[in-house]
Coordinates of N, CA, C and O in Angstrom, one line a residue:
M1 N 121.0 72.2 223.0 CA 120.8 70.5 223.1 C 121.4 69.9 223.8 O 122.8 70.1 224.2
K2 N 120.9 69.1 224.6 CA 121.8 68.1 225.1 C 122.6 67.2 224.5 O 122.2 66.8 223.4
P3 N 123.8 66.8 225.0 CA 124.8 66.0 224.2 C 124.2 64.4 224.4 O 123.7 64.1 225.2
E4 N 124.5 64.0 223.3 CA 124.5 62.2 222.9 C 122.7 61.9 223.1 O 122.5 60.5 223.3
I5 N 121.8 62.6 223.1 CA 120.5 62.1 222.8 C 119.8 62.6 221.6 O 118.8 62.0 221.2
H6 N 120.6 63.4 220.7 CA 120.0 63.7 219.3 C 120.8 63.0 218.3 O 121.8 62.7 218.3
P7 N 120.2 62.8 217.2 CA 120.8 62.1 216.2 C 121.8 63.0 215.5 O 121.8 64.0 215.4
D8 N 122.7 62.3 214.6 CA 123.8 63.1 214.0 C 123.2 64.1 212.7 O 122.6 63.2 211.9
Y9 N 123.2 65.3 213.0 CA 122.7 66.0 211.9 C 124.0 66.6 210.9 O 124.7 67.4 211.5
R10 N 123.7 65.9 209.7 CA 124.8 66.4 208.9 C 124.5 66.5 207.5 O 123.4 66.1 207.1
E11 N 125.5 66.7 206.6 CA 125.2 66.9 205.3 C 125.2 65.5 204.6 O 125.9 64.6 204.7
V12 N 124.0 65.4 203.8 CA 124.0 64.2 203.1 C 123.3 64.4 201.4 O 123.1 65.6 201.2
V13 N 123.5 63.6 200.5 CA 123.3 63.8 199.1 C 121.8 63.0 198.8 O 121.8 61.8 199.3
F14 N 120.9 63.6 198.3 CA 119.8 63.1 197.8 C 119.7 63.1 196.5 O 120.3 63.9 195.6
H15 N 119.7 61.7 195.9 CA 119.8 61.5 194.5 C 118.6 61.1 193.7 O 118.0 59.9 194.2
D16 N 117.8 61.9 193.1 CA 116.7 61.6 192.4 C 116.9 60.6 191.1 O 117.4 61.2 190.1
L17 N 116.4 59.4 191.6 CA 116.9 58.5 190.5 C 116.1 58.5 189.1 O 116.6 58.1 187.9
S18 N 115.0 59.1 189.3 CA 114.2 59.4 187.9 C 114.8 60.3 187.0 O 114.4 60.2 185.9
C19 N 115.6 61.1 187.2 CA 116.1 62.3 186.4 C 117.6 62.6 186.7 O 118.3 63.5 186.1
D20 N 118.1 61.7 187.8 CA 119.7 61.7 187.9 C 120.1 62.9 188.4 O 121.2 63.6 187.9
F21 N 119.3 63.8 189.2 CA 119.7 64.8 189.9 C 119.9 64.6 191.5 O 119.4 63.8 191.9
K22 N 121.1 65.2 191.7 CA 121.6 65.2 193.2 C 121.7 66.7 193.8 O 122.0 67.7 193.0
F23 N 121.2 66.6 195.1 CA 121.5 67.7 195.8 C 122.1 67.5 197.2 O 121.8 66.5 198.0
V24 N 122.6 68.3 197.7 CA 123.0 68.4 199.2 C 122.3 69.0 200.1 O 121.9 70.4 199.8
T25 N 121.7 68.3 201.1 CA 121.3 69.2 202.3 C 121.6 68.6 203.6 O 122.2 67.6 203.6
R26 N 121.0 68.9 204.7 CA 121.3 68.5 206.0 C 120.0 67.5 206.4 O 119.3 68.1 206.1
S27 N 120.3 66.4 207.0 CA 119.4 65.7 207.3 C 120.1 64.6 208.8 O 121.2 64.6 208.8
T28 N 119.1 64.2 209.3 CA 119.3 63.2 210.3 C 119.3 61.6 209.9 O 119.5 60.7 210.4
I29 N 118.7 61.4 208.6 CA 118.4 60.1 208.2 C 119.9 59.2 208.0 O 120.8 59.6 207.7
Q30 N 119.7 58.0 208.6 CA 120.6 57.0 208.4 C 120.8 56.2 207.1 O 119.7 55.9 206.8
T31 N 122.0 56.1 206.7 CA 122.1 55.0 205.6 C 123.5 54.5 205.4 O 124.3 55.1 206.3
R32 N 123.6 53.4 204.8 CA 124.7 52.8 204.7 C 125.2 53.1 203.2 O 126.8 52.8 203.3
E33 N 124.9 53.8 202.5 CA 125.6 54.0 201.2 C 126.3 55.5 201.2 O 125.9 56.3 202.0
K34 N 127.5 55.6 200.4 CA 128.2 57.0 200.4 C 128.4 57.1 199.0 O 128.3 56.4 197.9
I35 N 128.7 58.5 198.5 CA 128.9 58.9 197.4 C 129.8 60.1 197.6 O 129.6 60.6 198.4
E36 N 130.4 60.3 196.5 CA 131.6 61.3 196.2 C 131.2 62.4 195.5 O 130.4 62.1 194.4
H37 N 130.6 63.5 195.8 CA 130.1 64.7 195.1 C 130.9 65.9 195.6 O 131.1 66.2 196.6
N38 N 131.2 66.5 194.3 CA 132.1 67.6 194.4 C 133.5 67.6 195.3 O 133.8 68.6 196.2
G39 N 134.0 66.3 194.9 CA 135.3 66.2 195.8 C 135.2 65.8 197.4 O 135.9 66.1 197.9
K40 N 134.0 65.6 197.7 CA 133.9 65.4 199.0 C 132.9 64.0 199.3 O 131.8 63.9 198.6
E41 N 133.0 63.4 200.3 CA 132.4 62.0 200.4 C 130.9 62.5 201.5 O 131.4 62.9 202.5
Y42 N 129.9 61.9 200.8 CA 128.7 62.3 201.7 C 127.9 60.9 201.8 O 127.9 60.0 200.9
P43 N 127.1 60.9 203.0 CA 125.9 59.6 202.9 C 125.3 59.9 201.8 O 124.7 61.0 201.3
L44 N 124.4 58.7 201.1 CA 123.5 59.0 200.0 C 122.3 58.4 200.3 O 122.3 57.2 200.9
I45 N 121.2 59.3 200.0 CA 120.0 58.7 200.2 C 119.2 58.8 198.6 O 119.3 59.5 197.8
K46 N 119.0 57.7 198.1 CA 118.1 57.5 196.7 C 116.7 57.7 196.9 O 115.9 57.1 197.9
I47 N 116.1 58.8 196.1 CA 114.7 59.1 196.2 C 114.2 58.7 194.8 O 115.0 58.7 194.0
E48 N 113.0 58.5 194.6 CA 112.2 58.4 193.4 C 111.7 59.8 192.7 O 112.0 60.1 191.4
V49 N 111.6 60.6 193.5 CA 110.7 61.9 193.0 C 111.4 63.2 193.8 O 111.4 63.0 194.7
S50 N 111.4 64.0 193.4 CA 112.0 65.4 194.0 C 111.6 66.5 193.1 O 110.5 66.2 192.2
A51 N 111.7 67.7 193.7 CA 111.0 69.0 192.9 C 111.6 69.0 191.3 O 111.1 69.6 190.8
E52 N 112.5 68.4 191.2 CA 113.1 68.3 189.8 C 112.5 67.7 189.0 O 112.6 67.7 187.6
S53 N 111.7 66.5 189.5 CA 111.3 65.7 188.7 C 109.6 65.5 188.8 O 108.8 64.8 187.9
H54 N 109.1 66.1 189.9 CA 107.6 66.1 190.1 C 106.8 67.0 189.2 O 107.2 68.1 188.9
P55 N 105.9 66.4 188.7 CA 105.1 67.5 187.7 C 104.5 68.5 188.2 O 104.5 69.2 187.3
F56 N 104.2 68.6 189.4 CA 103.8 69.8 190.0 C 104.7 70.9 189.7 O 104.3 72.1 189.6
Y57 N 106.0 70.4 189.9 CA 107.0 71.7 189.9 C 107.6 71.8 188.6 O 108.2 72.9 188.2
T58 N 107.5 70.8 187.7 CA 108.1 70.8 186.4 C 106.9 71.4 185.3 O 107.6 71.9 184.1
G59 N 105.7 71.5 185.8 CA 104.8 71.8 184.8 C 104.5 70.9 183.5 O 103.7 71.2 182.8
K60 N 104.9 69.8 183.8 CA 104.5 68.8 182.8 C 103.2 67.7 183.3 O 103.7 66.7 183.7
H61 N 102.4 68.5 183.5 CA 101.1 67.8 183.7 C 100.6 67.1 182.7 O 100.6 67.2 181.9
K62 N 100.0 65.6 183.4 CA 99.1 64.8 182.4 C 97.7 65.3 182.3 O 97.1 65.4 183.5
I63 N 97.2 65.6 181.1 CA 95.8 65.9 180.9 C 94.8 64.4 180.9 O 94.8 63.8 180.1
V64 N 94.1 64.5 182.0 CA 93.1 63.3 181.6 C 91.7 63.7 181.1 O 91.1 64.6 181.6
D65 N 91.1 62.9 180.2 CA 89.8 63.2 179.6 C 89.1 62.2 180.0 O 88.7 61.1 179.8
T66 N 88.5 62.6 181.6 CA 87.6 62.0 182.0 C 86.1 61.7 181.4 O 85.5 60.8 181.6
A67 N 85.7 62.7 180.5 CA 84.5 62.7 180.0 C 84.5 61.8 178.8 O 83.3 60.9 178.6
G68 N 85.6 61.6 178.2 CA 85.8 60.6 177.3 C 85.9 59.4 177.6 O 85.4 58.2 177.0
R69 N 86.3 59.0 178.9 CA 86.3 57.5 179.5 C 84.8 57.1 179.8 O 84.7 56.0 179.5
V70 N 84.2 58.3 180.5 CA 82.7 57.8 180.5 C 82.0 57.3 179.4 O 81.4 56.3 179.3
E71 N 82.3 58.2 178.4 CA 81.4 57.7 177.1 C 81.9 56.4 176.7 O 81.2 55.7 176.0
K72 N 83.3 56.2 176.5 CA 83.7 55.0 176.1 C 83.3 53.6 176.8 O 83.0 52.6 176.3
F73 N 83.2 53.9 178.4 CA 82.6 53.0 179.2 C 81.3 52.6 178.6 O 80.8 51.3 178.6
R74 N 80.4 53.9 178.7 CA 79.0 53.3 178.2 C 78.7 52.8 176.7 O 77.9 52.0 176.6
Q75 N 79.3 53.1 175.9 CA 79.7 52.6 174.6 C 80.0 51.1 174.7 O 79.2 50.4 173.9
K76 N 80.8 50.9 175.4 CA 81.3 49.3 175.5 C 80.2 48.4 176.3 O 80.1 47.3 175.7
F77 N 79.9 49.0 177.4 CA 79.2 48.0 178.2 C 77.7 48.3 178.2 O 76.6 48.0 178.9
G78 N 77.2 49.9 177.8 CA 75.7 50.4 177.8 C 75.3 50.4 179.1 O 75.9 50.8 180.1
T79 N 74.0 50.1 179.5 CA 73.3 50.2 180.8 C 73.1 48.6 181.3 O 72.2 48.8 182.3
V80 N 73.7 47.8 180.7 CA 73.8 46.3 181.4 C 74.2 46.5 183.0 O 75.3 47.0 183.2
G81 N 73.2 46.1 183.8 CA 73.4 46.1 185.3 C 73.6 47.5 185.8 O 74.2 47.7 187.0
S82 N 73.3 48.5 185.5 CA 73.6 50.1 185.8 C 72.1 50.2 186.7 O 71.1 50.1 186.3
K83 N 72.6 51.1 187.7 CA 71.5 51.2 188.5 C 71.3 52.8 188.4 O 70.3 53.2 189.1
T84 N 71.8 53.6 187.7 CA 71.9 54.8 187.5 C 71.2 55.2 186.1 O 71.6 54.2 185.2
S85 N 70.5 56.2 185.8 CA 70.0 56.4 184.4 C 71.1 57.1 183.7 O 71.7 58.1 184.1
V86 N 71.1 56.8 182.4 CA 72.0 57.5 181.5 C 71.1 58.6 181.1 O 70.0 58.6 180.5
A87 N 72.3 59.7 180.8 CA 71.6 60.9 180.3 C 71.6 60.5 178.8 O 72.2 60.1 178.2
N88 N 70.3 61.2 178.1 CA 70.0 61.3 176.7 C 69.9 59.7 176.4 O 70.2 59.5 175.3
A89 N 69.1 58.8 177.1 CA 69.1 57.5 176.7 C 67.5 57.3 176.4 O 66.8 57.7 176.9

């Protein structure tokens, strides 16, 4: 690589705020904050979601009852203003 044209590639700490999980990796991202982690000072990047807190990786998916939502809507509003036919009506 040519000198002085690439950003500084260094170790940084990513802090997942939703579960208070921190991990060290290398990045070129710029930051103003610093943190001491394992006895060493690193630049700090705060994030909302990481593999530690994302439902896809944790297996804590929310099950959505879409059929129940449609029925609840139809019971509340019926066919008023509906341009589609209602099944079993």
